Amino acid sequence: MRYVVAMIFAVAIAAVFTLYVGSPVASWAVDKMAFDNPDQVGDMHSLIFMGTNFLGLLIGWGLGWAIGGPLSTGPRPQ
């Protein structure tokens, strides 16, 4: 059960990060940098966007893992 809760939270938080956090953070970071080529701008924006989404996935997994712990039905060590 703990894994299921962790996966649900990971997907939900990653979706929120994709919709609301990823693009503004990537745009802000790219605006602070200097580039020689427009392709570099797109590549860096994509890299930061995907990194932000991955961070959201990890945060969601950790949150779900913590919440799903008490919901585990397996034997508990004494």
mmCIF file of C-alpha atoms in Angstrom:
data_model
loop_
_atom_site.group_PDB
_atom_site.id
_atom_site.type_symbol
_atom_site.label_atom_id
_atom_site.label_comp_id
_atom_site.label_asym_id
_atom_site.label_seq_id
_atom_site.Cartn_x
_atom_site.Cartn_y
_atom_site.Cartn_z
ATOM 1 C CA MET A 1 0.000 0.000 0.000
ATOM 2 C CA ARG A 2 2.900 2.310 0.750
ATOM 3 C CA TYR A 3 4.179 2.060 -2.820
ATOM 4 C CA VAL A 4 0.744 2.810 -4.284
ATOM 5 C CA VAL A 5 0.329 5.920 -2.143
ATOM 6 C CA ALA A 6 3.857 7.046 -3.035
ATOM 7 C CA MET A 7 3.181 6.597 -6.764
ATOM 8 C CA ILE A 8 -0.122 8.477 -6.603
ATOM 9 C CA PHE A 9 1.465 11.381 -4.757
ATOM 10 C CA ALA A 10 4.464 11.370 -7.117
ATOM 11 C CA VAL A 11 2.254 11.648 -10.191
ATOM 12 C CA ALA A 12 -0.007 14.277 -8.613
ATOM 13 C CA ILE A 13 2.820 16.530 -7.402
ATOM 14 C CA ALA A 14 4.727 16.101 -10.671
ATOM 15 C CA ALA A 15 1.597 17.196 -12.574
ATOM 16 C CA VAL A 16 1.274 20.286 -10.383
ATOM 17 C CA PHE A 17 4.948 21.108 -10.927
ATOM 18 C CA THR A 18 4.548 20.605 -14.686
ATOM 19 C CA LEU A 19 1.505 22.867 -14.934
ATOM 20 C CA TYR A 20 2.351 25.642 -12.485
ATOM 21 C CA VAL A 21 6.022 25.621 -11.464
ATOM 22 C CA GLY A 22 8.246 24.268 -14.245
ATOM 23 C CA SER A 23 7.802 26.864 -16.963
ATOM 24 C CA PRO A 24 7.963 29.998 -14.760
ATOM 25 C CA VAL A 25 11.108 28.718 -13.012
ATOM 26 C CA ALA A 26 12.749 27.800 -16.315
ATOM 27 C CA SER A 27 11.855 31.155 -17.892
ATOM 28 C CA TRP A 28 13.160 33.055 -14.862
ATOM 29 C CA ALA A 29 16.436 31.108 -14.824
ATOM 30 C CA VAL A 30 16.995 31.483 -18.570
ATOM 31 C CA ASP A 31 16.357 35.235 -18.348
ATOM 32 C CA LYS A 32 19.240 35.500 -15.873
ATOM 33 C CA MET A 33 21.732 33.826 -18.272
ATOM 34 C CA ALA A 34 23.560 35.034 -21.369
ATOM 35 C CA PHE A 35 23.637 32.914 -24.538
ATOM 36 C CA ASP A 36 25.352 33.090 -27.930
ATOM 37 C CA ASN A 37 22.829 31.000 -29.821
ATOM 38 C CA PRO A 38 19.008 30.789 -29.672
ATOM 39 C CA ASP A 39 19.273 27.009 -29.650
ATOM 40 C CA GLN A 40 21.131 27.218 -26.347
ATOM 41 C CA VAL A 41 18.195 29.147 -24.866
ATOM 42 C CA GLY A 42 15.753 26.416 -25.846
ATOM 43 C CA ASP A 43 18.022 23.650 -24.636
ATOM 44 C CA MET A 44 18.601 25.297 -21.268
ATOM 45 C CA HIS A 45 14.894 26.068 -20.841
ATOM 46 C CA SER A 46 14.060 22.417 -21.549
ATOM 47 C CA LEU A 47 16.751 21.174 -19.181
ATOM 48 C CA ILE A 48 15.586 23.370 -16.308
ATOM 49 C CA PHE A 49 11.930 22.558 -17.012
ATOM 50 C CA MET A 50 12.578 18.814 -16.910
ATOM 51 C CA GLY A 51 14.799 19.145 -13.832
ATOM 52 C CA THR A 52 12.052 21.024 -12.022
ATOM 53 C CA ASN A 53 9.539 18.349 -12.975
ATOM 54 C CA PHE A 54 11.883 15.626 -11.737
ATOM 55 C CA LEU A 55 12.269 17.490 -8.454
ATOM 56 C CA GLY A 56 8.474 17.579 -8.154
ATOM 57 C CA LEU A 57 8.371 13.842 -8.797
ATOM 58 C CA LEU A 58 10.901 13.211 -6.016
ATOM 59 C CA ILE A 59 9.061 15.500 -3.597
ATOM 60 C CA GLY A 60 5.769 13.758 -4.357
ATOM 61 C CA TRP A 61 7.327 10.319 -3.922
ATOM 62 C CA GLY A 62 8.849 11.282 -0.579
ATOM 63 C CA LEU A 63 5.620 12.827 0.661
ATOM 64 C CA GLY A 64 3.611 9.804 -0.438
ATOM 65 C CA TRP A 65 6.140 7.448 1.126
ATOM 66 C CA ALA A 66 5.873 9.293 4.444
ATOM 67 C CA ILE A 67 2.072 9.363 4.366
ATOM 68 C CA GLY A 68 1.796 5.765 3.164
ATOM 69 C CA GLY A 69 3.973 4.420 5.986
ATOM 70 C CA PRO A 70 1.225 4.266 8.599
ATOM 71 C CA LEU A 71 -1.115 2.753 6.001
ATOM 72 C CA SER A 72 1.141 -0.279 5.496
ATOM 73 C CA THR A 73 -0.522 -3.566 6.366
ATOM 74 C CA GLY A 74 2.663 -5.618 6.533
ATOM 75 C CA PRO A 75 4.238 -6.948 9.715
ATOM 76 C CA ARG A 76 5.992 -4.321 11.775
ATOM 77 C CA PRO A 77 9.328 -4.978 13.478
ATOM 78 C CA GLN A 78 9.237 -4.988 17.264
#
